[in-house]
XYZ file of C-alpha atoms in Angstrom:
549
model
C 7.849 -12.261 5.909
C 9.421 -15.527 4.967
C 6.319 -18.071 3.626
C 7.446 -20.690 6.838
C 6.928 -17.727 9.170
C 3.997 -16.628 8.104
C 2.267 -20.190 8.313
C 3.361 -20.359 12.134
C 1.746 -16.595 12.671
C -1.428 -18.362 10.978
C -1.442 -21.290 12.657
C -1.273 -19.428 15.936
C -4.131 -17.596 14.732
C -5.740 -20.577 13.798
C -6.671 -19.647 10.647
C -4.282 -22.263 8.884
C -5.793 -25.509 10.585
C -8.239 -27.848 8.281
C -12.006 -26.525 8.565
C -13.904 -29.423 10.028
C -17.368 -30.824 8.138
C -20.221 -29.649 11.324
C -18.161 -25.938 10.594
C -19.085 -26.352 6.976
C -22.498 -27.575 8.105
C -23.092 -24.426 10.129
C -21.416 -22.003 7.690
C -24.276 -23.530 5.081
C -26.960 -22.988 7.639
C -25.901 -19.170 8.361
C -25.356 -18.345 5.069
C -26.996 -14.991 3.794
C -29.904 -14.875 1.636
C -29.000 -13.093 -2.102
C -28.842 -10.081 -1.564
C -28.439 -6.969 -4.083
C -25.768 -4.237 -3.674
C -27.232 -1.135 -5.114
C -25.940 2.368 -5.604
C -28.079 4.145 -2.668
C -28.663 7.938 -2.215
C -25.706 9.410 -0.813
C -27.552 10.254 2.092
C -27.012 7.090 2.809
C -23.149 7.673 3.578
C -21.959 4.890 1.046
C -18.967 6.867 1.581
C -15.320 4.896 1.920
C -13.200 5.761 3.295
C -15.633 7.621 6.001
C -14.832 11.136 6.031
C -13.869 13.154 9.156
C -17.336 15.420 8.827
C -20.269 14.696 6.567
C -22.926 16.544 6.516
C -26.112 15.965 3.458
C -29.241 17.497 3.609
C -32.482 15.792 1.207
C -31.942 18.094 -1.315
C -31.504 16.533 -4.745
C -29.390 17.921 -7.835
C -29.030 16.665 -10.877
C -26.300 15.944 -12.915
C -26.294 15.843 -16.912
C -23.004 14.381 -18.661
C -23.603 16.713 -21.308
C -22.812 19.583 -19.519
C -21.627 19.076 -15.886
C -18.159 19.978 -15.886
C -14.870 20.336 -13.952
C -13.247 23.590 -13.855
C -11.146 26.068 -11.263
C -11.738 29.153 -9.171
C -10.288 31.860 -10.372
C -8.667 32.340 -6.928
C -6.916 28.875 -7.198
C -2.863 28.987 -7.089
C -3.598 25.893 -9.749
C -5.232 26.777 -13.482
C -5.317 24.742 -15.664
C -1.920 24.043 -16.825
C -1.808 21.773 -14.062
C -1.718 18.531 -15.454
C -1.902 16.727 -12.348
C -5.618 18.251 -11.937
C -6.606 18.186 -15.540
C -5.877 14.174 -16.054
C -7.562 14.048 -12.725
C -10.780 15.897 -13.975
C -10.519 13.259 -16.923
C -10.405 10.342 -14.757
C -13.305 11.310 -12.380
C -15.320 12.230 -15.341
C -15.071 8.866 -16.689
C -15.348 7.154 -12.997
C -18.758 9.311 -12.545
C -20.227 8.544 -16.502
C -18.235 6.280 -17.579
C -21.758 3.801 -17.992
C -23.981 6.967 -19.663
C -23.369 5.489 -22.947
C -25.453 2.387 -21.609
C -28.679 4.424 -20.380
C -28.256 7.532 -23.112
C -31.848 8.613 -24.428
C -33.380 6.187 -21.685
C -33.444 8.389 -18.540
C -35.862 10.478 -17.573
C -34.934 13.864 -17.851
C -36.602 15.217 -14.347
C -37.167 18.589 -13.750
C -35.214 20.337 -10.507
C -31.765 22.178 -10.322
C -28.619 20.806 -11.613
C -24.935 20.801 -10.475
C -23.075 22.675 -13.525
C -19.735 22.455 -12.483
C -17.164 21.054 -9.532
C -15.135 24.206 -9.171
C -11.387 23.490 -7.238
C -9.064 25.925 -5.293
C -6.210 25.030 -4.641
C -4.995 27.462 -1.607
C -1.185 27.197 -1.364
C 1.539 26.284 -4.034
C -0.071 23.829 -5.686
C 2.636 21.165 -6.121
C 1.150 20.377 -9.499
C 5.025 19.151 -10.711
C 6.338 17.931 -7.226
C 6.113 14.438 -5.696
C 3.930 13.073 -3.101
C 5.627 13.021 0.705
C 4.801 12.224 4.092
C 4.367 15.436 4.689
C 1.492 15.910 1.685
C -1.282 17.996 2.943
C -4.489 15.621 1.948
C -6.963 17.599 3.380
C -9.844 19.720 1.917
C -13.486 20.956 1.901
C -15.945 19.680 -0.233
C -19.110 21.762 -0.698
C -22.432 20.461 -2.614
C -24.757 23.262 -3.419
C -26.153 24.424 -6.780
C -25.589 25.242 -9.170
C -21.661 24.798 -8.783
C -20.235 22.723 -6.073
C -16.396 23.329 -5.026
C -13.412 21.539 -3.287
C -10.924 23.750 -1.863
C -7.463 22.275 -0.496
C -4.633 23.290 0.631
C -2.560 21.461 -2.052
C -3.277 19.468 -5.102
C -3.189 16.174 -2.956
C -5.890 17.296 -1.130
C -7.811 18.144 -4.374
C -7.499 14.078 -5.681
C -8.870 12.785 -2.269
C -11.976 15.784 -2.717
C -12.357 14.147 -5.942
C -13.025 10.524 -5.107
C -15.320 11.570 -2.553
C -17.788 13.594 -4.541
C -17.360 10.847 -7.147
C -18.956 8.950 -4.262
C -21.663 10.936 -3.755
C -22.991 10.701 -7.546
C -25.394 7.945 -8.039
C -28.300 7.162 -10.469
C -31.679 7.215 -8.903
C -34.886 4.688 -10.207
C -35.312 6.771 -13.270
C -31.459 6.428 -14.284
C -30.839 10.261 -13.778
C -27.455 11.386 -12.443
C -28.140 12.794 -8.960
C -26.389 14.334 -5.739
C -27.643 15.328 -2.246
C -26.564 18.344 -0.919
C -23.336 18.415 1.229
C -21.144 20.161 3.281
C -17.921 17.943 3.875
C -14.693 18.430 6.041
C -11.594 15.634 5.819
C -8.156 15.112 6.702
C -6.289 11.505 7.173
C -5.331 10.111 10.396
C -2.240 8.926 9.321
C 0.268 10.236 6.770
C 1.771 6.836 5.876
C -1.113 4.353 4.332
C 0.123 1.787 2.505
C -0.322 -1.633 0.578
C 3.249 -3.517 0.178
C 3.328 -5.762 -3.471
C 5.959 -8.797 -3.826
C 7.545 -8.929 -7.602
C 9.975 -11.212 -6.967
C 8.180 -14.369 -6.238
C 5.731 -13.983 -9.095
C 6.521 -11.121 -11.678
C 3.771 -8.745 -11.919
C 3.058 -7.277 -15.292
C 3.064 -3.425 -15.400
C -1.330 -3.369 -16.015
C -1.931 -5.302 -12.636
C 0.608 -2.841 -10.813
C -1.384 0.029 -12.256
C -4.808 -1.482 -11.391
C -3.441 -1.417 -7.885
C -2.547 1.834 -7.993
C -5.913 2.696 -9.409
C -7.742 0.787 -6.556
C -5.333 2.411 -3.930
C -6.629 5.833 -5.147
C -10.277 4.470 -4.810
C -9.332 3.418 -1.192
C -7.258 6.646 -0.467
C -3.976 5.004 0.007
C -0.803 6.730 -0.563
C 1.987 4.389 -0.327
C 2.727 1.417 -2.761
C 6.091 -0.537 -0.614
C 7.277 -2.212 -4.116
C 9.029 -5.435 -2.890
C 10.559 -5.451 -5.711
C 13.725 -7.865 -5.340
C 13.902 -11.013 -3.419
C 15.714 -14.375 -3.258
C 13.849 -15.927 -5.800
C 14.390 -13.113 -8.580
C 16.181 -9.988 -9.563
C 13.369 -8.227 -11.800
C 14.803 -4.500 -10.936
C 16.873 -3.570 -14.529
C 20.331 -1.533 -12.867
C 22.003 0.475 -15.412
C 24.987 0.820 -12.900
C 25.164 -3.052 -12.369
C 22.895 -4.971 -15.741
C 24.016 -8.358 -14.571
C 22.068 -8.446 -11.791
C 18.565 -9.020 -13.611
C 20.231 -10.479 -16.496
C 21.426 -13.415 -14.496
C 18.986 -12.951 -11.522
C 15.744 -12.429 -13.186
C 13.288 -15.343 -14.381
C 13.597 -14.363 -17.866
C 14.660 -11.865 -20.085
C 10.746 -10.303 -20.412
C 10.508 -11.093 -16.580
C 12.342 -7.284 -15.768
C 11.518 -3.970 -15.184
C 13.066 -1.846 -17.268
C 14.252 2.210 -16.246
C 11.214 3.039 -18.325
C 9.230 1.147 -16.959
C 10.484 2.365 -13.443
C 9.486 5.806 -14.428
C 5.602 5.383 -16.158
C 4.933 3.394 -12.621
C 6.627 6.452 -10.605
C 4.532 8.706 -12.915
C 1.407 7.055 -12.811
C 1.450 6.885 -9.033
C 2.325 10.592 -8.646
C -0.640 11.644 -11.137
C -2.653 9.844 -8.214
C -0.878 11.188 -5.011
C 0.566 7.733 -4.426
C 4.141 7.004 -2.981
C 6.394 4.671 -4.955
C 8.718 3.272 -1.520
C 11.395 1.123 -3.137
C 12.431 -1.950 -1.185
C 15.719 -3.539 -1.806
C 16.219 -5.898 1.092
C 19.397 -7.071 2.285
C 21.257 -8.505 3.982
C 19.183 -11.905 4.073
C 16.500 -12.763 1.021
C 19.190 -11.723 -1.624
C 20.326 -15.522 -3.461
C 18.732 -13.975 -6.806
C 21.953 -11.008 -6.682
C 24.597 -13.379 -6.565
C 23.642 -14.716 -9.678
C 24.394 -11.497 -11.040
C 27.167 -9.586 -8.705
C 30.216 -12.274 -8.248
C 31.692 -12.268 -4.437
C 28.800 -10.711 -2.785
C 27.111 -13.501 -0.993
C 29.274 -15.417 2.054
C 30.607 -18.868 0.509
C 28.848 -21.892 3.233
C 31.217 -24.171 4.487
C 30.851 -27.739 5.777
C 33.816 -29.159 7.678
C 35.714 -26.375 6.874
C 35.544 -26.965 3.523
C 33.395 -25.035 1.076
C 29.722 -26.580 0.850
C 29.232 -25.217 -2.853
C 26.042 -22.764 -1.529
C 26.227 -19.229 -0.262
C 24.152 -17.207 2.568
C 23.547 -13.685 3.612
C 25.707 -11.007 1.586
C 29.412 -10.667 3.088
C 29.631 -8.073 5.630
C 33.503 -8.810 5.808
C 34.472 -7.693 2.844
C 35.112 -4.022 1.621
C 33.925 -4.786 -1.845
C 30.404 -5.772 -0.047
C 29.664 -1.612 0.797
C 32.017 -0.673 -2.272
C 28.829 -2.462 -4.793
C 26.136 -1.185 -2.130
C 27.016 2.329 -2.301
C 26.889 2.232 -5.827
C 23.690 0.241 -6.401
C 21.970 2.447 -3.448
C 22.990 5.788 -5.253
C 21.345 4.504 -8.476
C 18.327 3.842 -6.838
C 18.650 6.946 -4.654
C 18.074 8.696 -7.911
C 15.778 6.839 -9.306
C 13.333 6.628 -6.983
C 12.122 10.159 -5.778
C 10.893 9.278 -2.314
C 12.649 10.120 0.775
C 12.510 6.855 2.423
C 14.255 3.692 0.608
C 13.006 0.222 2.760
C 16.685 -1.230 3.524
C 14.819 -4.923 4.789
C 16.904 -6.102 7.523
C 14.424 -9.071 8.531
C 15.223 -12.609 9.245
C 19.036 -13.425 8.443
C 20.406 -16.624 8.716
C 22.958 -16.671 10.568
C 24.337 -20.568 9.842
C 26.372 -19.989 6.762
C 27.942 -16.774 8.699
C 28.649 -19.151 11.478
C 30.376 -21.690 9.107
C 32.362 -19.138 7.556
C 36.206 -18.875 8.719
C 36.878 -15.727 7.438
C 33.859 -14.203 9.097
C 34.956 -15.823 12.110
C 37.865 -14.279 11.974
C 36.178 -10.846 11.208
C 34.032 -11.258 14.195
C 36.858 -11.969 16.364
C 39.060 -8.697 14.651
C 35.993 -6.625 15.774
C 35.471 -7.824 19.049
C 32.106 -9.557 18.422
C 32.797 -12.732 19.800
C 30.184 -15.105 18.859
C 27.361 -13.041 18.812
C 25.979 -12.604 14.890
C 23.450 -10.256 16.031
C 26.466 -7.843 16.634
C 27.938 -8.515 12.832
C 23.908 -8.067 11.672
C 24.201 -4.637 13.223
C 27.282 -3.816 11.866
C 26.559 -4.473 8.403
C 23.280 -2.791 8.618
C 24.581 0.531 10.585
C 27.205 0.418 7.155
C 24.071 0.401 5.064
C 22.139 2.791 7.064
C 25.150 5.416 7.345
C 25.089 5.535 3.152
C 21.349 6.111 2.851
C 21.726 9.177 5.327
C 25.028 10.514 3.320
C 22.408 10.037 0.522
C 19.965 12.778 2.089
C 17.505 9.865 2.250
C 15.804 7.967 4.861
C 15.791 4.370 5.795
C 12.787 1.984 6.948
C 13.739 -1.031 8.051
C 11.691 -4.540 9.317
C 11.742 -4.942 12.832
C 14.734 -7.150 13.800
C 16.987 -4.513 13.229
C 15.857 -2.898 15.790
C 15.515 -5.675 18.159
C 19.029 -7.000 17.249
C 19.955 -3.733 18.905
C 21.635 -2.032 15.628
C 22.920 1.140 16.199
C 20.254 3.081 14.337
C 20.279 6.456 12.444
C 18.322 9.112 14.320
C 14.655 8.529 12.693
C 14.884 5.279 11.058
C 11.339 3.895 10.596
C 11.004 0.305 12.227
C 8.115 -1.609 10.554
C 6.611 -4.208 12.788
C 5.323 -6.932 11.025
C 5.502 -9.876 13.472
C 1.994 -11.191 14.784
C 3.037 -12.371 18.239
C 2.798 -9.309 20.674
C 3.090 -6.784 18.171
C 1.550 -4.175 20.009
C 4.356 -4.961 23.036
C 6.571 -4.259 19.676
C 4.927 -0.968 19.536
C 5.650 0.284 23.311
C 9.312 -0.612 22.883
C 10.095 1.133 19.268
C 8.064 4.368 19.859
C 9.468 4.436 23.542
C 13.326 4.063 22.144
C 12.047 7.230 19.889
C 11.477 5.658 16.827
C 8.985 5.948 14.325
C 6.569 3.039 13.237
C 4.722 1.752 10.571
C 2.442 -1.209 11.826
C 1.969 -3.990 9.401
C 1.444 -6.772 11.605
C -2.680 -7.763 11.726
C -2.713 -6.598 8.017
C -1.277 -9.747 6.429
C -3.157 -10.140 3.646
C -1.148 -13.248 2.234
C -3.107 -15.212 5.304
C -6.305 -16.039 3.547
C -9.258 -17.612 5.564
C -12.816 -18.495 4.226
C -15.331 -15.673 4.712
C -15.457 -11.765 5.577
C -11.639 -11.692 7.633
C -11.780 -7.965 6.136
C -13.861 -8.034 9.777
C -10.440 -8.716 11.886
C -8.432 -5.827 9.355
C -11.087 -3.726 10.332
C -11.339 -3.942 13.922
C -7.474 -3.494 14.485
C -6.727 0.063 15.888
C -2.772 0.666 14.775
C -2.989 2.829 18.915
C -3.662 0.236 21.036
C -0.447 -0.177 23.009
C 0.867 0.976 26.411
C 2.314 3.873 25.783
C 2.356 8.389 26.195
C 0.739 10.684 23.961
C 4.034 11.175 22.756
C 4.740 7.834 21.679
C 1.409 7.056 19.924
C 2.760 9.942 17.897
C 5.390 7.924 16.640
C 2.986 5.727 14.417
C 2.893 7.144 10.849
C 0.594 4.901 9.677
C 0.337 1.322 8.480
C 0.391 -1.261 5.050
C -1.692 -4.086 4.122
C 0.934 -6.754 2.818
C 0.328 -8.991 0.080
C 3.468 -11.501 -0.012
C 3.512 -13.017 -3.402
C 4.906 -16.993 -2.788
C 0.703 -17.756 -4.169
C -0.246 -14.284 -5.624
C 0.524 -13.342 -9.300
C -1.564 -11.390 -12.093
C -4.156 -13.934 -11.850
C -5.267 -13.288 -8.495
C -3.216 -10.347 -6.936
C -6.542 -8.095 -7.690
C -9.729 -9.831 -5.907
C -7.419 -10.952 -2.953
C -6.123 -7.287 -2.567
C -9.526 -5.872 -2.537
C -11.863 -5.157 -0.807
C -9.826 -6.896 2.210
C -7.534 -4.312 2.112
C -10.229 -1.649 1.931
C -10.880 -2.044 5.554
C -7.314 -1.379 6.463
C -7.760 2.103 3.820
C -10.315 3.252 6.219
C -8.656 2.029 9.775
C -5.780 4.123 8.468
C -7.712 7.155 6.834
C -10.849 7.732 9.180
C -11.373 8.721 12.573
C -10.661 6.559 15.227
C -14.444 6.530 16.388
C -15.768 4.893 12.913
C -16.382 1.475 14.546
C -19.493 0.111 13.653
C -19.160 -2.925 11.577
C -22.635 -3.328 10.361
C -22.310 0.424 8.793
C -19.178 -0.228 7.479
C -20.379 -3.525 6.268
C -23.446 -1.743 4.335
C -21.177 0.608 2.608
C -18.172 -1.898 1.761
C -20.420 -3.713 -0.163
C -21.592 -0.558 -2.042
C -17.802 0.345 -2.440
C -16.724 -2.857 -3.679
C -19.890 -2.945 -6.502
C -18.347 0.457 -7.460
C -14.644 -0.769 -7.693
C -15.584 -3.774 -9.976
C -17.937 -0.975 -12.003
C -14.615 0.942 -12.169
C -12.746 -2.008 -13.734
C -11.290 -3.356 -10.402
C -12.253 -7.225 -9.980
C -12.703 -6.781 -6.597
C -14.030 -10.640 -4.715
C -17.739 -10.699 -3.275
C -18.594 -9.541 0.097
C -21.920 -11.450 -0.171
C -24.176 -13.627 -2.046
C -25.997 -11.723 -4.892
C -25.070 -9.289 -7.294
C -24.150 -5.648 -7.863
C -26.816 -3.463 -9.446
C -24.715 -2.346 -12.864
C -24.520 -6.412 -13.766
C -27.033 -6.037 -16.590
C -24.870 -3.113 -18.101
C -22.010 -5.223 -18.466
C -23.376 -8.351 -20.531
């Protein structure tokens, strides 16, 4: 996680060493001819992420934006005081039209049957109010055939993934008319947990690039945004129960999220089926709170004599789990998820070490000299209020290879490169769950198409029983923020983290690079069409360039 760890993972990738000039040469003489990315018939499958069935047929209908329309069955548990579905239908329209102002009067009107209506049922207790979980049922049906097409899902959350993919299916053929193919589709994901993990404490990010995220996440079917939202370099999270620590910890007064602002991001990601996973990381990464919170952090000595800097939080002192408890139930409450990410990762252990009164501690407890023991019993403290707090804890992976006494279910999140699969075997075989976020580093930049390496990653491939592979809810793409603020967070997001969307949301047999290539580079044209400055896959342009000038 930290940016010196990282660098080592990526030098022993070898993606961080200095590109020689014959690689340049040879990168020039490879290089792809221009190439243009157009919006192809849907039979086509320009479909991301791949669904679990797909089946088209030749069959053209057409589409007019003066009178296609979204609507529900009359069998549907949800009507249309379900907000949830009706800002949806209002989105999608948009996402399918938006550009009709641009071609209106110039399309040829063509004469064959037209698709009237997108009719939804939702099944079950629609959930129109409720919050996404792990648990969400995302699947559903999605049925092409005039003169009214339908989506039918089990829940609402299936009815927003239905969505995107017949939004998919729409494109404009030669004569600029709206048109569909015929199709009969059946999806589900593969995992419940799919996830991209932002970093607001090294660089603030503004409230419009968190929601662009969250837009693009919905394009790419992921359902998890891991805010990072606290680190050692600021305190941007606004506590009513404790104010000083982003008034002191914080870049700047504007540089804070407020509880407002807390909520329209909560909101926003809800009205999408998104996951807002708080992360509040302790107790290493945390200099930014004792700017705020006096007596938290453990005083460094040198020489036995204080060396004026401070380390970890103090697990030796009562007040330590007094402010935690506090801070933890605030958040508890804010935050409507089930799972709060407790951190855990790389402590330091020197300025404990230095420390006589957590010597002393140590010795009063019957650690000895072993810090991985006082590591564990600060973070079965932490672990032991999150439970009392009917919530659920995810934690990086050294707590679990420190050998903390965990809380039955506790999610470990590997994110280490070297033998993270090894990683794997050991967590899901101790019973634990996992979320694997390990290959999907996408703070490691390289020159090129790396999405290739995201792509080919299978989050299964460890030793290990049916039962174990189990274990693995899912995965994130993590973008750590030391070199990634508003100005680039967007293009080095997507579509890089695209190919992890589908690794974690299609079948396990969608392999083929080439196919996947051909439609990521339809998907990404559509995501920049759709206001998401997603980078180039390739040298050329996207077809709807001339409508933007």
């Amino acid at each position: 996680m930290r940016a010196e760890s990282r660098r080592a993972a990526m030098e022993h990738r070898g993606l961080g060493r200095p590109r020689l000039c014959w690689l340049l040469a040879l990168l020039a003489a490879l290089a792809l001819r221009p190439v243009r990315a157009s919006a192809s018939p849907s039979a086509d499958l320009s479909l991301w992420p791949m669904p679990v069935s797909v089946q088209t047929t030749p069959r053209v209908l057409l589409l007019s934006p003066d009178s296609f329309f979204f609507g529900h069955s009359s069998a549907s548990k949800a009507g249309p005081s379900c907000t949830l579905l009706q800002e949806a239908f209002r989105r999608y329209y948009d996402y399918i039209f938006g550009f009709y102002k641009w071609h209106h009067g110039s399309a040829d009107l063509r004469v064959g049957m037209e698709l009237q209506q997108l009719q939804v049922s939702v099944v079950l207790e629609p959930e129109c109010h409720a919050f996404p979980s792990i648990s969400s049922d995302e699947s559903y049906t999605l049925l092409v055939k005039g003169p009214v097409a339908s989506i039918t899902a089990n829940r609402v959350w299936g009815v927003l993934r239905g969505l995107e993919t017949f939004s998919q299916l729409i494109y404009q053929d030669s004569y600029g008319t709206f048109t569909v193919n015929e199709s009969n589709i059946v999806d589900s994901p593969r995992f419940p947990h799919r996830g991209i993990l932002i970093d607001t404490s090294r660089h603030f990010l503004p409230l419009k690039s968190i929601f662009k995220t969250l837009d693009a996440m919905a394009f790419n079917k992921f359902n998890v945004l891991h805010w990072h939202i606290v680190d050692d370099q600021s305190f941007p999270y606004q506590s009513v129960t404790f104010p000083g620590l982003s008034k002191n910890g914080s870049y700047s007064s504007s540089h804070v999220y407020t509880p407002n602002d807390v909520r329209m991001v909560i909101e926003y990601a809800r009205l999408r089926g998104i996951r807002i996973l708080p992360e509040f990381d302790t107790p290493g990464h945390t200099q930014s709170w004792g700017k705020g919170q006096k007596d938290l952090l453990t005083p460094c000595y040198n020489r036995k004599e204080p060396s004026g800097t401070f380390g970890p939080i103090n697990p030796a002192w009562n007040t330590t789990y007094s402010f935690l408890s506090k801070l933890f139930k605030e958040i508890s409450t804010v935050f409507p998820d089930e799972f709060i990410h407790l951190g855990g990762d790389e402590v330091d252990f020197d300025c404990w070490e230095s420390n006589p009164e957590i010597q002393d501690f140590m010795r009063n407890r019957g650690f000895g000299k072993n810090f991985k023991k006082l590591e564990s019993f600060y973070m079965h403290m932490v672990l032991d209020m999150i439970s009392a707090m009917n919530k659920r804890s995810i934690v990086w992976q050294e707590v679990f290879d420190d050998e903390s006494q965990l809380t039955p279910g506790t999610v470990i999140q590997v994110w280490k490169w070297e033998n993270y699969n090894q990683e794997q075997s050991q967590v899901t075989k101790a019973g634990f769950p996992v979320i694997l976020s390990a290959p999907w580093y996408l703070d490691i930049i390289s020159y090129g198409q790396d999405w290739k390496h995201y792509y080919e990653v299978d989050p299964l491939n460890f030793e290990g029983s049916q039962e174990q592979k189990k274990l693995v809810i899912g995965g994130e793409a993590c973008l750590w923020g030391e070199y990634v603020d508003a100005t680039n967070l967007t293009p080095r997001l997507w579509p890089r983290a695209s190919a992890v969307g589908e690794r974690l949301w299609s079948h396990q047999g969608i392999q083929d690079l080439g196919d996947a290539y051909r439609r990521l580079t339809i998907h990404r044209c559509r995501m920049v069409r759709r206001g998401i400055a997603a980078e180039p896959l390739f040298t050329g342009y996207c077809d709807h360039d001339r409508l933007l000038k």
